[in-house]
Structure formats: C-alpha cells, structure tokens
PDB file of C-alpha atoms and ligand atoms in Angstrom:
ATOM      1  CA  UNK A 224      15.513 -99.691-220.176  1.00  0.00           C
ATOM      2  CA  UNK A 225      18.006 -98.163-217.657  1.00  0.00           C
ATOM      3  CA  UNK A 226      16.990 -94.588-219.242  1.00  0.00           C
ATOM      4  CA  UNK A 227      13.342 -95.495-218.347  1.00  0.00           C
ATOM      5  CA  UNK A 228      13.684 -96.583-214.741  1.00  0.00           C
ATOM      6  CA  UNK A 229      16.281 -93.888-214.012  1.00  0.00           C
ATOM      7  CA  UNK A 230      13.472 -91.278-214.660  1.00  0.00           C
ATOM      8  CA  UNK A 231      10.922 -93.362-213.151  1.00  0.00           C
ATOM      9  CA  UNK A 232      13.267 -93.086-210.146  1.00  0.00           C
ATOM     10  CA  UNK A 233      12.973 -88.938-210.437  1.00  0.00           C
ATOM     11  CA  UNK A 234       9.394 -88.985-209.807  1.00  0.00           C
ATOM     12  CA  UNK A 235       7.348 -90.140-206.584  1.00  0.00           C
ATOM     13  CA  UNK A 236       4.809 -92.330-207.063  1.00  0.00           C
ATOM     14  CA  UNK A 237       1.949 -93.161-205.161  1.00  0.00           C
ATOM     15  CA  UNK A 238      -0.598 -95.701-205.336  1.00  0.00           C
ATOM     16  CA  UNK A 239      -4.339 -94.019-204.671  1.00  0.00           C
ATOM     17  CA  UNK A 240      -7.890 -93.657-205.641  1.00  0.00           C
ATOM     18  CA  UNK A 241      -8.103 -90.276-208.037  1.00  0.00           C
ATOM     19  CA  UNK A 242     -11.330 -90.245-209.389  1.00  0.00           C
ATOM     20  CA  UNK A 243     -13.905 -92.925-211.772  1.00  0.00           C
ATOM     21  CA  UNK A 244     -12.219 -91.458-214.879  1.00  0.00           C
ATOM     22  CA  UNK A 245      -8.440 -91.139-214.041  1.00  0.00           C
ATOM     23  CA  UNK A 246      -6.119 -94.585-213.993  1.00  0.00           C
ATOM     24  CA  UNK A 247      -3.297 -92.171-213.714  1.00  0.00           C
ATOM     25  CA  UNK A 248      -2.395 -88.614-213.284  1.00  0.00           C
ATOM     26  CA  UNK A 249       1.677 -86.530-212.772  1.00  0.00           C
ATOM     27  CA  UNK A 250       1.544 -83.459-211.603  1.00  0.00           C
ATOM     28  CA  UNK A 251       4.659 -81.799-212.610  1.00  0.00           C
ATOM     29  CA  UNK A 252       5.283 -79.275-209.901  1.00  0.00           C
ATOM     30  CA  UNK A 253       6.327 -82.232-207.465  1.00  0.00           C
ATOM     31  CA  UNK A 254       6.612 -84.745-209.805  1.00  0.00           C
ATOM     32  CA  UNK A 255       4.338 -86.620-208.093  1.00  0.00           C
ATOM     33  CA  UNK A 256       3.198 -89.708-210.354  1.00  0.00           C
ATOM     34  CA  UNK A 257      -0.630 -91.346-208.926  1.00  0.00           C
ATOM     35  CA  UNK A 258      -1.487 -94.224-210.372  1.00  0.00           C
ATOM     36  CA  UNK A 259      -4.962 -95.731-209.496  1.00  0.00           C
ATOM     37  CA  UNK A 260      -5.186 -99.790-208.964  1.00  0.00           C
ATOM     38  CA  UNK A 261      -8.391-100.349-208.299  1.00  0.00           C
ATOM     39  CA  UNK A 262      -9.699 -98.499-211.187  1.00  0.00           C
ATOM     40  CA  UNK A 263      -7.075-100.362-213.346  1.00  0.00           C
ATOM     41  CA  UNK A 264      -8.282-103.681-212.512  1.00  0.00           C
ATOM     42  CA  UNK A 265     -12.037-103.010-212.577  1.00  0.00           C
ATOM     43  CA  UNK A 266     -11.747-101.135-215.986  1.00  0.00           C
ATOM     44  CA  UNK A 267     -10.079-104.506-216.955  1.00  0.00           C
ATOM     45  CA  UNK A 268     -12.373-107.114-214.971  1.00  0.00           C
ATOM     46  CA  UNK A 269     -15.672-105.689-216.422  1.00  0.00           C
ATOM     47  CA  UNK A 270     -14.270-105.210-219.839  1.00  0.00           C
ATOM     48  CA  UNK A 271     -13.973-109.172-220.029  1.00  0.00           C
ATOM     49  CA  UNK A 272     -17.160-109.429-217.877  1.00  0.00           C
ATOM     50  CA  UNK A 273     -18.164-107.631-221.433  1.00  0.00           C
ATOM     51  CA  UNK A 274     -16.431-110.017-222.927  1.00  0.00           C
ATOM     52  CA  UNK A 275     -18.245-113.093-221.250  1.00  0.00           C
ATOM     53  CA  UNK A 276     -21.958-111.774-221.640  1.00  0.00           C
ATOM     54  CA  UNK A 277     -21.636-110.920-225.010  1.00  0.00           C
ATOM     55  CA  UNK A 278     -19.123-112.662-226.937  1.00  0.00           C
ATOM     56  CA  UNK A 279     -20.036-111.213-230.216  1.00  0.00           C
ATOM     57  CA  UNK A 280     -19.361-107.774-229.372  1.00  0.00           C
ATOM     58  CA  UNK A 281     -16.237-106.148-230.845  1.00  0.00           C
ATOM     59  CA  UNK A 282     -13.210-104.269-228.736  1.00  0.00           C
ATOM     60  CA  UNK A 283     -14.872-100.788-229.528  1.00  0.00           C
ATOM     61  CA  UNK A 284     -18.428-101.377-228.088  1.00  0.00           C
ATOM     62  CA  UNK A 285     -17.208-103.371-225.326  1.00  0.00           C
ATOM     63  CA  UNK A 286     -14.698-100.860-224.071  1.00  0.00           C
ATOM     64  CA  UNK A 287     -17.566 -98.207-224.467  1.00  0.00           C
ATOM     65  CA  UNK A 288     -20.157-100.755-222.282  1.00  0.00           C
ATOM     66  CA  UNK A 289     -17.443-101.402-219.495  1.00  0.00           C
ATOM     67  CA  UNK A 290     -16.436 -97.574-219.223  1.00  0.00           C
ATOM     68  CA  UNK A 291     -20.492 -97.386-219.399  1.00  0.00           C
ATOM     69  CA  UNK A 292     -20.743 -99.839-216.495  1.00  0.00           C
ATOM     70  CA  UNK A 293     -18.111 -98.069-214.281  1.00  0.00           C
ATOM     71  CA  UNK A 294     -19.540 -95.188-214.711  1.00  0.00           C
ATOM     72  CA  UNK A 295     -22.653 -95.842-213.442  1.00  0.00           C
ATOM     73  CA  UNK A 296     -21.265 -97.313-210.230  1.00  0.00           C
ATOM     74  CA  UNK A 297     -20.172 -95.721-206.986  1.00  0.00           C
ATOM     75  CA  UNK A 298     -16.835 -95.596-205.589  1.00  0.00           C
ATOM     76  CA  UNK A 299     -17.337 -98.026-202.854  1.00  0.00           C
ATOM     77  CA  UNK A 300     -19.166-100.514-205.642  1.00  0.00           C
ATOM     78  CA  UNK A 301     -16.020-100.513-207.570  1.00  0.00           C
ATOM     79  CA  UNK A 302     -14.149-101.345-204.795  1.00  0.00           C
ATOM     80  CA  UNK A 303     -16.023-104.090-203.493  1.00  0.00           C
ATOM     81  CA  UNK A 304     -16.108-105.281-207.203  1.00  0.00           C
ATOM     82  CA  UNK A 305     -11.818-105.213-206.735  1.00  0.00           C
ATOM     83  CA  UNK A 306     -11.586-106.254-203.503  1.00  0.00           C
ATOM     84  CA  UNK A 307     -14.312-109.302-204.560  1.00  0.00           C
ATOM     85  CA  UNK A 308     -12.441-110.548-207.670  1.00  0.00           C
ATOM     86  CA  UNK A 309      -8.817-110.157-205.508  1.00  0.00           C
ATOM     87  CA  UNK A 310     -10.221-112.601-202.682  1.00  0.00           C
ATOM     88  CA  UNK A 311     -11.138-114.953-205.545  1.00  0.00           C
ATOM     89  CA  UNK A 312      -8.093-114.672-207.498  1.00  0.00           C
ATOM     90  CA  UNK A 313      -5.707-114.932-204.703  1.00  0.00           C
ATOM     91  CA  UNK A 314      -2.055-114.118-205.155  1.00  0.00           C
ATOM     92  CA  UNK A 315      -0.708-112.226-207.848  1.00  0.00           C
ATOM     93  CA  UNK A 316       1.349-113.924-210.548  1.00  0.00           C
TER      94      UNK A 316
HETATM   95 ZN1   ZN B 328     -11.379-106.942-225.183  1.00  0.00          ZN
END
C-alpha cells in the first residue's frame, strides 16, 4: 500500500471534465493524472437507472445502454444529471 500512495504522491492530480468518453487520462510528460467525477458518477447513476427500468437485462447490455445514454447527452445534461442526484443524495459516505 505504501508503494502505491508513494507513486500516487509523484504524480499531480487534478479533478476536471476531459471529455464524454474519458473517466481518466495521465499524461506522462508532467505526470499530470485527470480524473473526471462527474463522468464517474453519471456512468454509474444511469447504469443502475439501467438497472431499475429493466431489471432483466444482464451487466453487458446494460453497460452498453448507459454508455448509449451518455452518449447521446450533452455536457451540461450530464452535469445537471450529477449535480441533480448530489443535491438528493446529500453528503458523501
Ligand atoms: Zn450492473
């Protein structure tokens, strides 16, 4: 574990918006580490919204539907989608 954070330490990261198809990106000539949030959590959230309207569905075609889904949506949709389902969630646990 202390091997893992210590090179975790060696890098920068930064918590930003890349693009609708990139959770996470290094670039290794600055070893700068982006990580993207808000497509994290609304690749997650609409893979269980998946989940909920079609219960039948299998992990394969409901990971292609929610990538589907996000696709299809702007950049200030998915955000509104995040910011939405934080405001109802409240605090992190
Ligand atoms: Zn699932």
């Amino acid at each position: 574990m202390e091997d893992l954070l210590n090179l975790i330490g060696e890098h920068h990261i930064k918590f930003c918006w890349i693009d609708k198809s990139t959770v996470g990106s290094i670039d290794p000539s600055n070893d700068v580490i982006k990580i993207s949030p808000y497509l994290l959590i609304a690749e997650t959230l609409m893979h269980e919204m998946v989940h909920c309207q079609f219960p039948r569905l299998d992990e394969v075609e409901t990971e292609r539907r929610a990538r589907s889904r996000i696709q299809r949506m702007t950049v200030k949709e998915i955000k509104r989608m995040v910011d939405f389902a934080i405001i109802l969630g409240g605090k992190l646990c």
